[in-house]
XYZ file of N, CA and C in Angstrom:
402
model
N 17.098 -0.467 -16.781
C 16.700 0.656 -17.615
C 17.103 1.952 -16.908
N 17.887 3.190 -17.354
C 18.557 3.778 -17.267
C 16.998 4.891 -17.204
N 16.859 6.089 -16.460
C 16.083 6.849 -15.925
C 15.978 8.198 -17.125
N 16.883 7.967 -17.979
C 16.471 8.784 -18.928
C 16.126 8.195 -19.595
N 16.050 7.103 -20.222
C 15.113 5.916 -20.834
C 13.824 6.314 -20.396
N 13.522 6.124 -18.970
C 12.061 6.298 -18.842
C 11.595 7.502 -19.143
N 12.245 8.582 -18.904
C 11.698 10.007 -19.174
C 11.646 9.992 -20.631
N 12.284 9.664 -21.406
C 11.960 9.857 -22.735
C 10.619 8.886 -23.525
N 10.333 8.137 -22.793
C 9.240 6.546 -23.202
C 8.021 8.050 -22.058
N 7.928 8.355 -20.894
C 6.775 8.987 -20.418
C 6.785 10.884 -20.708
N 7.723 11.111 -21.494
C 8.237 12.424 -21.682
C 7.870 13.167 -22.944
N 7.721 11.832 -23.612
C 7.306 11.979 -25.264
C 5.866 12.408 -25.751
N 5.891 13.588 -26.434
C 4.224 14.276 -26.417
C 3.259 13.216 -26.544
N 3.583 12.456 -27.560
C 2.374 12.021 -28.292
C 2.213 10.573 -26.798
N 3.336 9.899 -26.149
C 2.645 9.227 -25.080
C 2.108 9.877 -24.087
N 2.005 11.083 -23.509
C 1.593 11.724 -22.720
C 0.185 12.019 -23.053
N 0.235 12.338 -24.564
C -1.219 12.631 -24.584
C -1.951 11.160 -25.007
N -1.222 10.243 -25.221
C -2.355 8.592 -24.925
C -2.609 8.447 -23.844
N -1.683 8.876 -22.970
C -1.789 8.410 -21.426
C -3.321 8.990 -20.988
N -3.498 10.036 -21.592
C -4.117 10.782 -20.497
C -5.390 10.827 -21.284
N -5.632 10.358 -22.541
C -6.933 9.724 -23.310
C -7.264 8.321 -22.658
N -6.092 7.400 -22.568
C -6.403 6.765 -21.859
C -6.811 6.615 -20.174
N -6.421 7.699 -19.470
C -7.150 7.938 -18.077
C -8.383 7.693 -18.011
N -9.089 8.078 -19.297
C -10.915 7.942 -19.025
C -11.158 6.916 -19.352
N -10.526 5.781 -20.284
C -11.042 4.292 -20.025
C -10.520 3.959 -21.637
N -11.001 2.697 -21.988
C -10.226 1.970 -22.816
C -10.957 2.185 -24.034
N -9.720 2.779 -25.055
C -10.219 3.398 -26.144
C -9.422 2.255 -27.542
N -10.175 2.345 -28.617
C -9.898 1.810 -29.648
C -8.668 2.793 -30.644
N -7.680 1.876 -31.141
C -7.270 2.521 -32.058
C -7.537 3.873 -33.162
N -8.830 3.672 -33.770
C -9.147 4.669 -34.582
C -9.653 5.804 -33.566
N -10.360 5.519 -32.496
C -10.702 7.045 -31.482
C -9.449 7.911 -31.414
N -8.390 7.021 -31.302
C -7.216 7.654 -30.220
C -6.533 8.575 -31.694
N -6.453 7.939 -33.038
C -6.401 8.809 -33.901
C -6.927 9.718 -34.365
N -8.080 9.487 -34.031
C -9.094 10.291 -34.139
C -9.151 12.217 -32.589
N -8.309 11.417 -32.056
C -8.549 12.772 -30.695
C -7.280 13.291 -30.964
N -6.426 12.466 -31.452
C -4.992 13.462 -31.255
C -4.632 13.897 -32.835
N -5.085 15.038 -32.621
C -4.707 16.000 -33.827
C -2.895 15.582 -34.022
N -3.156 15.706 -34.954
C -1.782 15.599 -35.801
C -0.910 14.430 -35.819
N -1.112 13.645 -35.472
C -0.440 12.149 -35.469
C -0.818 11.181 -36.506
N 0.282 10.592 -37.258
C 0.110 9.225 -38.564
C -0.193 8.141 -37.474
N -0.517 7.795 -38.401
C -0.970 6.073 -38.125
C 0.216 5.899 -37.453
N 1.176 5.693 -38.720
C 2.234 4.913 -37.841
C 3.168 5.371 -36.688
N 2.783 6.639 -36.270
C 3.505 7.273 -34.986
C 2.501 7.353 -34.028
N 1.206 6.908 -33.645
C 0.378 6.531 -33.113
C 0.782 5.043 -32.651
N 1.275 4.136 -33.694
C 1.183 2.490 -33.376
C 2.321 2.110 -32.551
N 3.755 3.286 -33.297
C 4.749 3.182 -32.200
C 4.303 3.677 -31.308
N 3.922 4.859 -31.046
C 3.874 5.387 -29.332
C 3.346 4.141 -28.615
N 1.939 3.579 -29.282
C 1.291 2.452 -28.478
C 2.176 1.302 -27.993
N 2.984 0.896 -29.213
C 3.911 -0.400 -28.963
C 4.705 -0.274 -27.834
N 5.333 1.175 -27.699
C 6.350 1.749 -26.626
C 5.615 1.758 -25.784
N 4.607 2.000 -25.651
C 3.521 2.202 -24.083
C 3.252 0.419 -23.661
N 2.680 -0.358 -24.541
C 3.003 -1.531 -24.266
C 4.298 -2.087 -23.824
N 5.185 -2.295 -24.510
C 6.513 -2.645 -24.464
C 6.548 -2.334 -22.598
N 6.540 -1.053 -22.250
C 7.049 -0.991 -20.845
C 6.276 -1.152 -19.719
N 4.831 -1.298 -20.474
C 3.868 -2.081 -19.439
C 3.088 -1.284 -18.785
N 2.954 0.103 -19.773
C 2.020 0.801 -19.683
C 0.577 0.981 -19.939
N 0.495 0.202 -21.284
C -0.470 -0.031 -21.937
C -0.765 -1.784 -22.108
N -2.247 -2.064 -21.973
C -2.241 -3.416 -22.358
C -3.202 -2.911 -23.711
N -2.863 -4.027 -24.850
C -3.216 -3.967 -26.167
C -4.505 -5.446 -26.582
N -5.855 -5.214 -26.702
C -6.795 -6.370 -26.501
C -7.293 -6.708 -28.025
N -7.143 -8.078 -28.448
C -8.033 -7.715 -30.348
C -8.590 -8.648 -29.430
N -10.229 -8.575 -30.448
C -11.506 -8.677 -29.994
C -11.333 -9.800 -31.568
N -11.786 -11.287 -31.799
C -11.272 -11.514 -32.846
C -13.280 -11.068 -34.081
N -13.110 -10.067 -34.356
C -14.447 -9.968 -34.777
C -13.616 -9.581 -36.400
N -14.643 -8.912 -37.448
C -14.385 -8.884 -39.230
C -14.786 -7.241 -38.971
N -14.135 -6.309 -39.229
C -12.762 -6.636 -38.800
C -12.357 -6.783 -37.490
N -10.887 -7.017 -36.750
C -10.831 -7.105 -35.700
C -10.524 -5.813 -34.734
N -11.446 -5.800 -33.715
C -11.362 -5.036 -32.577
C -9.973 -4.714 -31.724
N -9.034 -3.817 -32.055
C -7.874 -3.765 -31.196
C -8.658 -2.365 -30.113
N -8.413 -2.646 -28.789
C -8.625 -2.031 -27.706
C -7.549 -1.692 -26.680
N -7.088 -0.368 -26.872
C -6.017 -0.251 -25.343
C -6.694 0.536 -24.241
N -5.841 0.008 -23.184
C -6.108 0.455 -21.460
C -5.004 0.692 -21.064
N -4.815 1.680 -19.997
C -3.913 1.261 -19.375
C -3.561 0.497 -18.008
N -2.527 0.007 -18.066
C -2.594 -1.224 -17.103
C -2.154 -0.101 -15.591
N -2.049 -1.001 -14.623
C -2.257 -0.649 -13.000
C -0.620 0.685 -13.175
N 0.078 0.087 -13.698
C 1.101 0.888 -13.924
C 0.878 2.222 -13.960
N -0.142 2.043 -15.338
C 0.171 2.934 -16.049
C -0.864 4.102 -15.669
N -2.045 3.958 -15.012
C -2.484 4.222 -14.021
C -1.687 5.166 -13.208
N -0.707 4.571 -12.593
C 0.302 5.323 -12.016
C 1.103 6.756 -12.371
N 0.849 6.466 -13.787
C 1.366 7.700 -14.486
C 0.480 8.889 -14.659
N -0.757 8.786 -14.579
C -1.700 9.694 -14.420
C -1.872 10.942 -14.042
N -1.401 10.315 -12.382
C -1.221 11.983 -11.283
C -0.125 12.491 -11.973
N 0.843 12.470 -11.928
C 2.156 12.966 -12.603
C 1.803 14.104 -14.138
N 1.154 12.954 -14.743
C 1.096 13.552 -16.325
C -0.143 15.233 -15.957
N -1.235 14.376 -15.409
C -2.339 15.533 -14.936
C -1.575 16.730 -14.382
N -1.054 16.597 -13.820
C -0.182 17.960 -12.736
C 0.427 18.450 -14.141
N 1.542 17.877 -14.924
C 2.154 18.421 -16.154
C 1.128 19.678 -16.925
N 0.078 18.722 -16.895
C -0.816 19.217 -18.320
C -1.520 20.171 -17.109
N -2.363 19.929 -16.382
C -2.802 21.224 -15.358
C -1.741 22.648 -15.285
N -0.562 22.761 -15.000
C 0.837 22.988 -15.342
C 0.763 23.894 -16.511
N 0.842 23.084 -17.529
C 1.192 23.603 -18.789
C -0.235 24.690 -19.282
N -1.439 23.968 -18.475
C -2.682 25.400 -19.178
C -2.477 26.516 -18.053
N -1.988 26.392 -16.993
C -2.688 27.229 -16.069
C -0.954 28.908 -16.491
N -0.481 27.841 -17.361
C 0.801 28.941 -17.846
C 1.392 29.100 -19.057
N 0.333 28.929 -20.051
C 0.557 28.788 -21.451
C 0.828 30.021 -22.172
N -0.154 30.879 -21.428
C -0.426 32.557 -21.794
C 0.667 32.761 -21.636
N 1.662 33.024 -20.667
C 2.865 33.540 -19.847
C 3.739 32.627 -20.791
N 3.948 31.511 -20.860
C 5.010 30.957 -21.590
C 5.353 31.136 -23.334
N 3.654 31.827 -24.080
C 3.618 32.629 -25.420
C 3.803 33.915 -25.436
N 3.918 34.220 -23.857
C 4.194 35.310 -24.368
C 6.409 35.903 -23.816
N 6.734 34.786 -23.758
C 7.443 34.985 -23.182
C 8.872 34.699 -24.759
N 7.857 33.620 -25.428
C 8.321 33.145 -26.683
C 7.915 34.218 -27.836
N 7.226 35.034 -27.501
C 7.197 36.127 -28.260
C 8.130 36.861 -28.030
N 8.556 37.773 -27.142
C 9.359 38.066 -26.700
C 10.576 37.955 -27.180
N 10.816 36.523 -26.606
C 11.778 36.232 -27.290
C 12.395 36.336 -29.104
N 11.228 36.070 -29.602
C 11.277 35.889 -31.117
C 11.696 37.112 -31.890
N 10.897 38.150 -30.979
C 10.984 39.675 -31.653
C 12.596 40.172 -31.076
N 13.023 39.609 -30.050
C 14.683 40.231 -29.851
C 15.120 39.254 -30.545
N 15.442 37.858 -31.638
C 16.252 37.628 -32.508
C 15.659 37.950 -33.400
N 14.610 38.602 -33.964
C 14.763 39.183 -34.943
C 14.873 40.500 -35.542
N 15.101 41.798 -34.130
C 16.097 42.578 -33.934
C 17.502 42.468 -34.359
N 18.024 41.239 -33.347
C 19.611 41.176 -33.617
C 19.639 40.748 -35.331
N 18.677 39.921 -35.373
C 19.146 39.287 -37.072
C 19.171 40.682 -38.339
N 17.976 41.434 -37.557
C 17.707 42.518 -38.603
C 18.912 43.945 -38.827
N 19.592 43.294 -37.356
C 20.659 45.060 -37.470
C 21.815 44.058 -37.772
N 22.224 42.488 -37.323
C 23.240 41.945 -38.420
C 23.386 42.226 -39.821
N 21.915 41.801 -40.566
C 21.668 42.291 -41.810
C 22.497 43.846 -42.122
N 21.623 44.831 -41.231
C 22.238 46.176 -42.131
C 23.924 46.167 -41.476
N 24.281 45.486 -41.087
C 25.874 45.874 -40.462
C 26.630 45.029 -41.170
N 25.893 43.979 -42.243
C 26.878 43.660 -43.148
C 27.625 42.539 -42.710
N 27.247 42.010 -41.642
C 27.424 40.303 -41.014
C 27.443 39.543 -41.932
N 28.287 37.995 -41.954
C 28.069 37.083 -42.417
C 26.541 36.185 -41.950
N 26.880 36.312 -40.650
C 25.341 35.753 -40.417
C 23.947 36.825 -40.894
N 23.841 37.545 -40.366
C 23.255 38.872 -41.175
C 22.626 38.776 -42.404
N 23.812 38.348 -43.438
C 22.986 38.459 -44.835
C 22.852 37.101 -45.263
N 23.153 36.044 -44.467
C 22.695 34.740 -44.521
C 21.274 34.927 -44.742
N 20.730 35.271 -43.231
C 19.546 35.354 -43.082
C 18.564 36.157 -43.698
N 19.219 37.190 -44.058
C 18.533 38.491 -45.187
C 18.357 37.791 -46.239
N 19.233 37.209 -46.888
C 19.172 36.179 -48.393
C 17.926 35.255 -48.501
N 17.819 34.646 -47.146
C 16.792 33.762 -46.853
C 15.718 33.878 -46.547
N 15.713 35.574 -45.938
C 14.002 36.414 -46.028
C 13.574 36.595 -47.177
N 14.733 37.046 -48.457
C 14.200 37.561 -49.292
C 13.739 36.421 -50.666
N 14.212 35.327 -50.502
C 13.850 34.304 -51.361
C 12.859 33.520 -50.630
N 11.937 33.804 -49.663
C 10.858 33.637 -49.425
C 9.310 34.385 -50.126
């Protein structure tokens, strides 16, 4: 398995944030849908399958009516923890600075887009066309 393989299987939002639901202990299917805002069913079941698949996740049915599916993560995956924690520690302790940096940014292309517009650009009135049929 090729190392951008793995970065993309531990790189991927929605496994990062199972990983790290799963850090506190072994949660059921509907919780884990239940904590992560914005995720379908079925992009929840892949992330899980992919977290299984590489032996991140172990997957437990309980055979009860209905049946109990339970994930953990295994010793591995465990492993991934410190790593992901530092990310996400990381990502709050510089979120402010990184919105505002994307602000920033946003308001100088939409400077350049706005003086394309009056200068009569092809790109320019692309985008003018497309403000205004909003």
């Amino acid at each position: 398995m090729a190392v951008r393989e793995v970065l993309t299987r531990v790189g991927d939002k929605w496994s990062v944030l199972v990983v790290v639901l799963l850090g506190d202990g072994s949660k059921r299917f509907s919780e884990l849908r239940r904590m992560i805002e914005g995720i379908s069913q079925r992009m929840l079941t892949l992330t899980l399958r992919g977290l299984e698949r590489d032996g991140l996740v172990t997957r437990t049915v309980e055979p009860t009516i209905p049946p109990r599916v339970d994930y953990e993560l295994t010793p591995l995956g465990r492993t991934l923890l410190e790593p992901v924690m530092g990310l996400a520690a990381w990502a709050e302790k510089n979120r402010v600075v990184l919105q505002a940096a994307r602000d920033r940014y946003d308001a100088k292309v939409v400077k350049t887009v706005e003086r394309e517009a009056a200068g009569g650009t092809a790109r320019g009135a692309k985008v003018a066309g497309i403000r205004a049929a909003k």
